[in-house]
GROMACS .gro file of C-alpha atoms in nm:
model
  283
    1UNK     CA    1  -4.331  -0.529  15.978
    2UNK     CA    2  -4.607  -0.627  15.736
    3UNK     CA    3  -4.853  -0.663  16.026
    4UNK     CA    4  -4.763  -0.320  16.163
    5UNK     CA    5  -4.789  -0.123  15.837
    6UNK     CA    6  -5.172  -0.125  15.816
    7UNK     CA    7  -5.183  -0.011  16.180
    8UNK     CA    8  -4.953   0.287  16.136
    9UNK     CA    9  -5.129   0.382  15.812
   10UNK     CA   10  -5.466   0.384  15.988
   11UNK     CA   11  -5.324   0.593  16.275
   12UNK     CA   12  -5.173   0.847  16.040
   13UNK     CA   13  -5.474   0.896  15.815
   14UNK     CA   14  -5.704   0.937  16.117
   15UNK     CA   15  -5.473   1.223  16.222
   16UNK     CA   16  -5.552   1.190  16.593
   17UNK     CA   17  -5.333   1.062  16.879
   18UNK     CA   18  -5.374   0.688  16.905
   19UNK     CA   19  -5.200   0.425  17.116
   20UNK     CA   20  -5.183   0.049  17.083
   21UNK     CA   21  -5.049  -0.161  17.371
   22UNK     CA   22  -4.909  -0.510  17.397
   23UNK     CA   23  -4.725  -0.531  17.067
   24UNK     CA   24  -4.476  -0.816  17.085
   25UNK     CA   25  -4.451  -1.039  16.780
   26UNK     CA   26  -4.516  -0.740  16.550
   27UNK     CA   27  -4.208  -0.556  16.680
   28UNK     CA   28  -3.980  -0.845  16.771
   29UNK     CA   29  -3.740  -0.762  16.488
   30UNK     CA   30  -3.693  -0.419  16.649
   31UNK     CA   31  -3.687  -0.513  17.017
   32UNK     CA   32  -3.434  -0.789  16.946
   33UNK     CA   33  -3.180  -0.540  16.810
   34UNK     CA   34  -2.884  -0.571  17.053
   35UNK     CA   35  -2.828  -0.198  17.097
   36UNK     CA   36  -3.189  -0.151  17.212
   37UNK     CA   37  -3.158  -0.406  17.494
   38UNK     CA   38  -3.065  -0.131  17.744
   39UNK     CA   39  -2.935   0.223  17.769
   40UNK     CA   40  -2.591   0.085  17.846
   41UNK     CA   41  -2.598  -0.118  17.523
   42UNK     CA   42  -2.711   0.191  17.334
   43UNK     CA   43  -2.424   0.395  17.476
   44UNK     CA   44  -2.171   0.121  17.399
   45UNK     CA   45  -2.296   0.089  17.040
   46UNK     CA   46  -2.330   0.456  16.953
   47UNK     CA   47  -2.041   0.592  16.738
   48UNK     CA   48  -2.130   0.961  16.733
   49UNK     CA   49  -2.238   1.249  16.951
   50UNK     CA   50  -2.536   1.235  17.186
   51UNK     CA   51  -2.765   1.529  17.262
   52UNK     CA   52  -2.818   1.585  17.636
   53UNK     CA   53  -3.118   1.800  17.729
   54UNK     CA   54  -3.031   2.071  17.978
   55UNK     CA   55  -3.256   2.115  18.282
   56UNK     CA   56  -3.334   2.482  18.214
   57UNK     CA   57  -3.586   2.402  17.939
   58UNK     CA   58  -3.613   2.019  17.959
   59UNK     CA   59  -3.624   2.002  17.582
   60UNK     CA   60  -3.402   1.955  17.281
   61UNK     CA   61  -3.441   2.330  17.226
   62UNK     CA   62  -3.170   2.355  17.495
   63UNK     CA   63  -2.911   2.078  17.471
   64UNK     CA   64  -2.539   2.004  17.458
   65UNK     CA   65  -2.351   1.756  17.241
   66UNK     CA   66  -2.156   1.499  17.442
   67UNK     CA   67  -1.978   1.166  17.404
   68UNK     CA   68  -2.100   0.840  17.557
   69UNK     CA   69  -1.888   0.875  17.872
   70UNK     CA   70  -2.026   1.219  17.954
   71UNK     CA   71  -2.377   1.111  17.851
   72UNK     CA   72  -2.376   0.842  18.125
   73UNK     CA   73  -2.289   1.104  18.387
   74UNK     CA   74  -2.549   1.352  18.266
   75UNK     CA   75  -2.820   1.086  18.254
   76UNK     CA   76  -2.743   0.986  18.614
   77UNK     CA   77  -2.783   1.354  18.703
   78UNK     CA   78  -3.133   1.363  18.555
   79UNK     CA   79  -3.073   1.481  18.198
   80UNK     CA   80  -3.252   1.317  17.906
   81UNK     CA   81  -3.053   1.189  17.609
   82UNK     CA   82  -3.129   1.189  17.237
   83UNK     CA   83  -2.961   0.961  16.983
   84UNK     CA   84  -3.027   1.100  16.635
   85UNK     CA   85  -3.031   0.918  16.298
   86UNK     CA   86  -3.015   0.574  16.463
   87UNK     CA   87  -3.106   0.407  16.134
   88UNK     CA   88  -2.749   0.481  16.022
   89UNK     CA   89  -2.621   0.198  16.244
   90UNK     CA   90  -2.898  -0.049  16.158
   91UNK     CA   91  -3.010  -0.172  15.815
   92UNK     CA   92  -3.317  -0.316  15.989
   93UNK     CA   93  -3.427   0.027  16.109
   94UNK     CA   94  -3.357   0.179  15.769
   95UNK     CA   95  -3.577  -0.083  15.603
   96UNK     CA   96  -3.865  -0.023  15.846
   97UNK     CA   97  -3.828   0.354  15.816
   98UNK     CA   98  -3.850   0.360  15.437
   99UNK     CA   99  -4.132   0.105  15.431
  100UNK     CA  100  -4.334   0.326  15.666
  101UNK     CA  101  -4.263   0.639  15.461
  102UNK     CA  102  -4.371   0.473  15.138
  103UNK     CA  103  -4.687   0.326  15.284
  104UNK     CA  104  -4.787   0.659  15.441
  105UNK     CA  105  -4.767   0.815  15.095
  106UNK     CA  106  -4.508   1.074  15.200
  107UNK     CA  107  -4.292   1.256  14.949
  108UNK     CA  108  -3.949   1.130  14.846
  109UNK     CA  109  -3.825   1.466  14.982
  110UNK     CA  110  -3.927   1.358  15.335
  111UNK     CA  111  -3.650   1.353  15.594
  112UNK     CA  112  -3.704   1.019  15.766
  113UNK     CA  113  -3.515   0.943  16.087
  114UNK     CA  114  -3.509   0.701  16.377
  115UNK     CA  115  -3.449   0.863  16.715
  116UNK     CA  116  -3.386   0.698  17.050
  117UNK     CA  117  -3.486   0.892  17.361
  118UNK     CA  118  -3.347   0.792  17.702
  119UNK     CA  119  -3.539   0.959  17.984
  120UNK     CA  120  -3.443   0.938  18.355
  121UNK     CA  121  -3.701   0.858  18.620
  122UNK     CA  122  -3.926   1.155  18.691
  123UNK     CA  123  -3.795   1.357  18.398
  124UNK     CA  124  -3.939   1.435  18.057
  125UNK     CA  125  -3.993   1.708  17.802
  126UNK     CA  126  -4.153   2.049  17.839
  127UNK     CA  127  -4.480   2.121  17.652
  128UNK     CA  128  -4.413   2.165  17.281
  129UNK     CA  129  -4.524   2.068  16.934
  130UNK     CA  130  -4.328   1.935  16.638
  131UNK     CA  131  -4.358   2.007  16.269
  132UNK     CA  132  -4.298   1.641  16.196
  133UNK     CA  133  -4.497   1.316  16.213
  134UNK     CA  134  -4.401   1.080  16.496
  135UNK     CA  135  -4.458   0.717  16.583
  136UNK     CA  136  -4.323   0.635  16.929
  137UNK     CA  137  -4.241   0.278  17.027
  138UNK     CA  138  -4.178   0.231  17.400
  139UNK     CA  139  -3.889  -0.011  17.447
  140UNK     CA  140  -3.816   0.002  17.822
  141UNK     CA  141  -3.981   0.167  18.119
  142UNK     CA  142  -4.306   0.360  18.151
  143UNK     CA  143  -4.369   0.707  18.015
  144UNK     CA  144  -4.667   0.938  18.047
  145UNK     CA  145  -4.766   1.165  17.760
  146UNK     CA  146  -4.999   1.461  17.798
  147UNK     CA  147  -5.148   1.551  17.461
  148UNK     CA  148  -5.386   1.819  17.333
  149UNK     CA  149  -5.498   1.946  16.991
  150UNK     CA  150  -5.320   2.256  16.871
  151UNK     CA  151  -5.575   2.530  16.806
  152UNK     CA  152  -5.303   2.796  16.825
  153UNK     CA  153  -5.111   2.710  16.507
  154UNK     CA  154  -5.256   2.494  16.229
  155UNK     CA  155  -4.995   2.301  16.029
  156UNK     CA  156  -4.684   2.464  16.182
  157UNK     CA  157  -4.373   2.475  15.967
  158UNK     CA  158  -4.130   2.453  16.260
  159UNK     CA  159  -4.105   2.319  16.614
  160UNK     CA  160  -4.204   2.526  16.917
  161UNK     CA  161  -4.150   2.484  17.293
  162UNK     CA  162  -4.360   2.676  17.544
  163UNK     CA  163  -4.164   2.953  17.709
  164UNK     CA  164  -3.941   3.003  17.406
  165UNK     CA  165  -3.977   3.264  17.131
  166UNK     CA  166  -4.137   3.151  16.802
  167UNK     CA  167  -3.907   3.177  16.502
  168UNK     CA  168  -3.958   3.478  16.270
  169UNK     CA  169  -4.147   3.281  16.005
  170UNK     CA  170  -4.388   3.138  16.262
  171UNK     CA  171  -4.442   3.487  16.399
  172UNK     CA  172  -4.558   3.592  16.051
  173UNK     CA  173  -4.858   3.355  16.060
  174UNK     CA  174  -4.942   3.360  16.433
  175UNK     CA  175  -5.280   3.514  16.506
  176UNK     CA  176  -5.253   3.511  16.887
  177UNK     CA  177  -4.976   3.488  17.149
  178UNK     CA  178  -4.857   3.136  17.225
  179UNK     CA  179  -4.992   2.970  17.543
  180UNK     CA  180  -4.764   2.932  17.843
  181UNK     CA  181  -4.905   2.603  17.973
  182UNK     CA  182  -5.066   2.286  17.841
  183UNK     CA  183  -5.443   2.303  17.777
  184UNK     CA  184  -5.641   2.200  18.085
  185UNK     CA  185  -5.819   1.926  17.890
  186UNK     CA  186  -5.499   1.755  17.780
  187UNK     CA  187  -5.532   1.376  17.757
  188UNK     CA  188  -5.289   1.158  17.955
  189UNK     CA  189  -5.162   0.849  17.772
  190UNK     CA  190  -4.936   0.600  17.946
  191UNK     CA  191  -4.685   0.397  17.744
  192UNK     CA  192  -4.538   0.064  17.851
  193UNK     CA  193  -4.286  -0.165  17.678
  194UNK     CA  194  -4.457  -0.269  17.354
  195UNK     CA  195  -4.681   0.041  17.329
  196UNK     CA  196  -4.696   0.230  17.001
  197UNK     CA  197  -4.816   0.592  17.001
  198UNK     CA  198  -4.895   0.812  16.703
  199UNK     CA  199  -4.824   1.183  16.760
  200UNK     CA  200  -4.980   1.394  16.483
  201UNK     CA  201  -4.787   1.683  16.340
  202UNK     CA  202  -4.836   2.002  16.542
  203UNK     CA  203  -5.006   1.833  16.840
  204UNK     CA  204  -4.919   1.977  17.183
  205UNK     CA  205  -4.746   1.724  17.410
  206UNK     CA  206  -4.528   1.690  17.718
  207UNK     CA  207  -4.384   1.377  17.882
  208UNK     CA  208  -4.261   1.230  18.209
  209UNK     CA  209  -4.094   0.894  18.273
  210UNK     CA  210  -4.182   0.661  18.560
  211UNK     CA  211  -3.856   0.477  18.604
  212UNK     CA  212  -3.578   0.511  18.349
  213UNK     CA  213  -3.729   0.482  18.002
  214UNK     CA  214  -3.607   0.414  17.650
  215UNK     CA  215  -3.816   0.483  17.338
  216UNK     CA  216  -3.764   0.446  16.964
  217UNK     CA  217  -3.921   0.710  16.740
  218UNK     CA  218  -3.993   0.687  16.369
  219UNK     CA  219  -3.995   1.053  16.270
  220UNK     CA  220  -4.094   1.198  15.933
  221UNK     CA  221  -4.030   1.562  15.845
  222UNK     CA  222  -4.238   1.573  15.531
  223UNK     CA  223  -4.244   1.862  15.284
  224UNK     CA  224  -4.550   2.080  15.255
  225UNK     CA  225  -4.711   2.187  14.927
  226UNK     CA  226  -4.497   2.502  14.968
  227UNK     CA  227  -4.181   2.290  14.963
  228UNK     CA  228  -4.284   2.087  14.659
  229UNK     CA  229  -4.375   2.397  14.461
  230UNK     CA  230  -4.060   2.591  14.551
  231UNK     CA  231  -3.837   2.289  14.479
  232UNK     CA  232  -3.996   2.242  14.136
  233UNK     CA  233  -3.987   2.615  14.070
  234UNK     CA  234  -3.615   2.630  14.142
  235UNK     CA  235  -3.555   2.334  13.912
  236UNK     CA  236  -3.749   2.505  13.636
  237UNK     CA  237  -3.584   2.845  13.677
  238UNK     CA  238  -3.238   2.687  13.696
  239UNK     CA  239  -3.273   2.606  13.325
  240UNK     CA  240  -3.278   2.979  13.242
  241UNK     CA  241  -2.948   3.169  13.204
  242UNK     CA  242  -3.136   3.490  13.286
  243UNK     CA  243  -3.262   3.358  13.621
  244UNK     CA  244  -2.912   3.227  13.700
  245UNK     CA  245  -2.764   3.577  13.675
  246UNK     CA  246  -2.624   3.738  13.989
  247UNK     CA  247  -2.901   3.938  14.153
  248UNK     CA  248  -2.863   4.314  14.194
  249UNK     CA  249  -3.163   4.422  14.408
  250UNK     CA  250  -3.137   4.782  14.285
  251UNK     CA  251  -3.224   4.665  13.932
  252UNK     CA  252  -3.599   4.624  13.978
  253UNK     CA  253  -3.657   4.662  13.603
  254UNK     CA  254  -3.466   4.342  13.532
  255UNK     CA  255  -3.646   4.162  13.813
  256UNK     CA  256  -3.986   4.270  13.678
  257UNK     CA  257  -3.890   4.133  13.336
  258UNK     CA  258  -3.809   3.795  13.492
  259UNK     CA  259  -4.133   3.793  13.692
  260UNK     CA  260  -4.325   3.872  13.373
  261UNK     CA  261  -4.159   3.572  13.204
  262UNK     CA  262  -4.257   3.353  13.497
  263UNK     CA  263  -4.614   3.484  13.493
  264UNK     CA  264  -4.654   3.380  13.131
  265UNK     CA  265  -4.509   3.035  13.203
  266UNK     CA  266  -4.710   2.947  13.516
  267UNK     CA  267  -5.049   2.899  13.343
  268UNK     CA  268  -4.898   2.599  13.164
  269UNK     CA  269  -4.800   2.425  13.490
  270UNK     CA  270  -4.999   2.144  13.650
  271UNK     CA  271  -4.953   1.914  13.949
  272UNK     CA  272  -4.808   1.634  13.737
  273UNK     CA  273  -4.533   1.864  13.606
  274UNK     CA  274  -4.433   1.963  13.959
  275UNK     CA  275  -4.445   1.613  14.104
  276UNK     CA  276  -4.236   1.477  13.818
  277UNK     CA  277  -3.957   1.704  13.943
  278UNK     CA  278  -3.983   1.627  14.314
  279UNK     CA  279  -4.084   1.259  14.314
  280UNK     CA  280  -3.877   0.985  14.144
  281UNK     CA  281  -4.082   0.775  13.905
  282UNK     CA  282  -4.259   0.496  14.092
  283UNK     CA  283  -4.204   0.647  14.440
   0.00000   0.00000   0.00000
């Protein structure tokens, strides 16, 4: 892990798609995990539900929750599978996940997860972007990724799949209609066993497997400055009995009084005050 940390840090801070091939010794602790030896091992080891991607969208935006028995059948019928929160069955993955988060300098409020994607031959995901930060480690099989910068939405707060409707909040900051197909200048990146790919937050991408493929993702849904401020603000206001009162929206006079109190308090805030609320000391 220590050899891989400088690599993922460099990828992240460059904030552009980047792939490294031929990793072996650096990831041996991961590839030697028994449940990652094959899809069958993954299915036999998995204690919870599995998300199967329906063929109408080819994306987790349209999926069903199934058990391992049904997942085998759906995979053989060409449906991709997603195993979520895989670090919960592996202390090794949990250790790697938290080491990556810390080294990347991400907030303690970050939702860090390990995902395993099983993709049947010739299948993949529809064009989309994610609001999170992804490092993809190809375990088995070959997978093509088409990637392009997102000039449509800068720093999206939620995920979006082409052909679907943006959520109401995203609609509020969209300046133009969403595209219906990948940009013509999308870059094709091919992953093989031992390839590590960095997918920046918000980057357009779609995928297709050549042969059945299995990949391990380290995914970080990190808070924005909005999230840190609102979390600290709630913590601050929670100390006030007046702010904890039941809200009656018809009483705008009362609400204006509270806003006036907040206005007089805010000039005394600084970044250190906010971060002391959201980040444990030493994180």
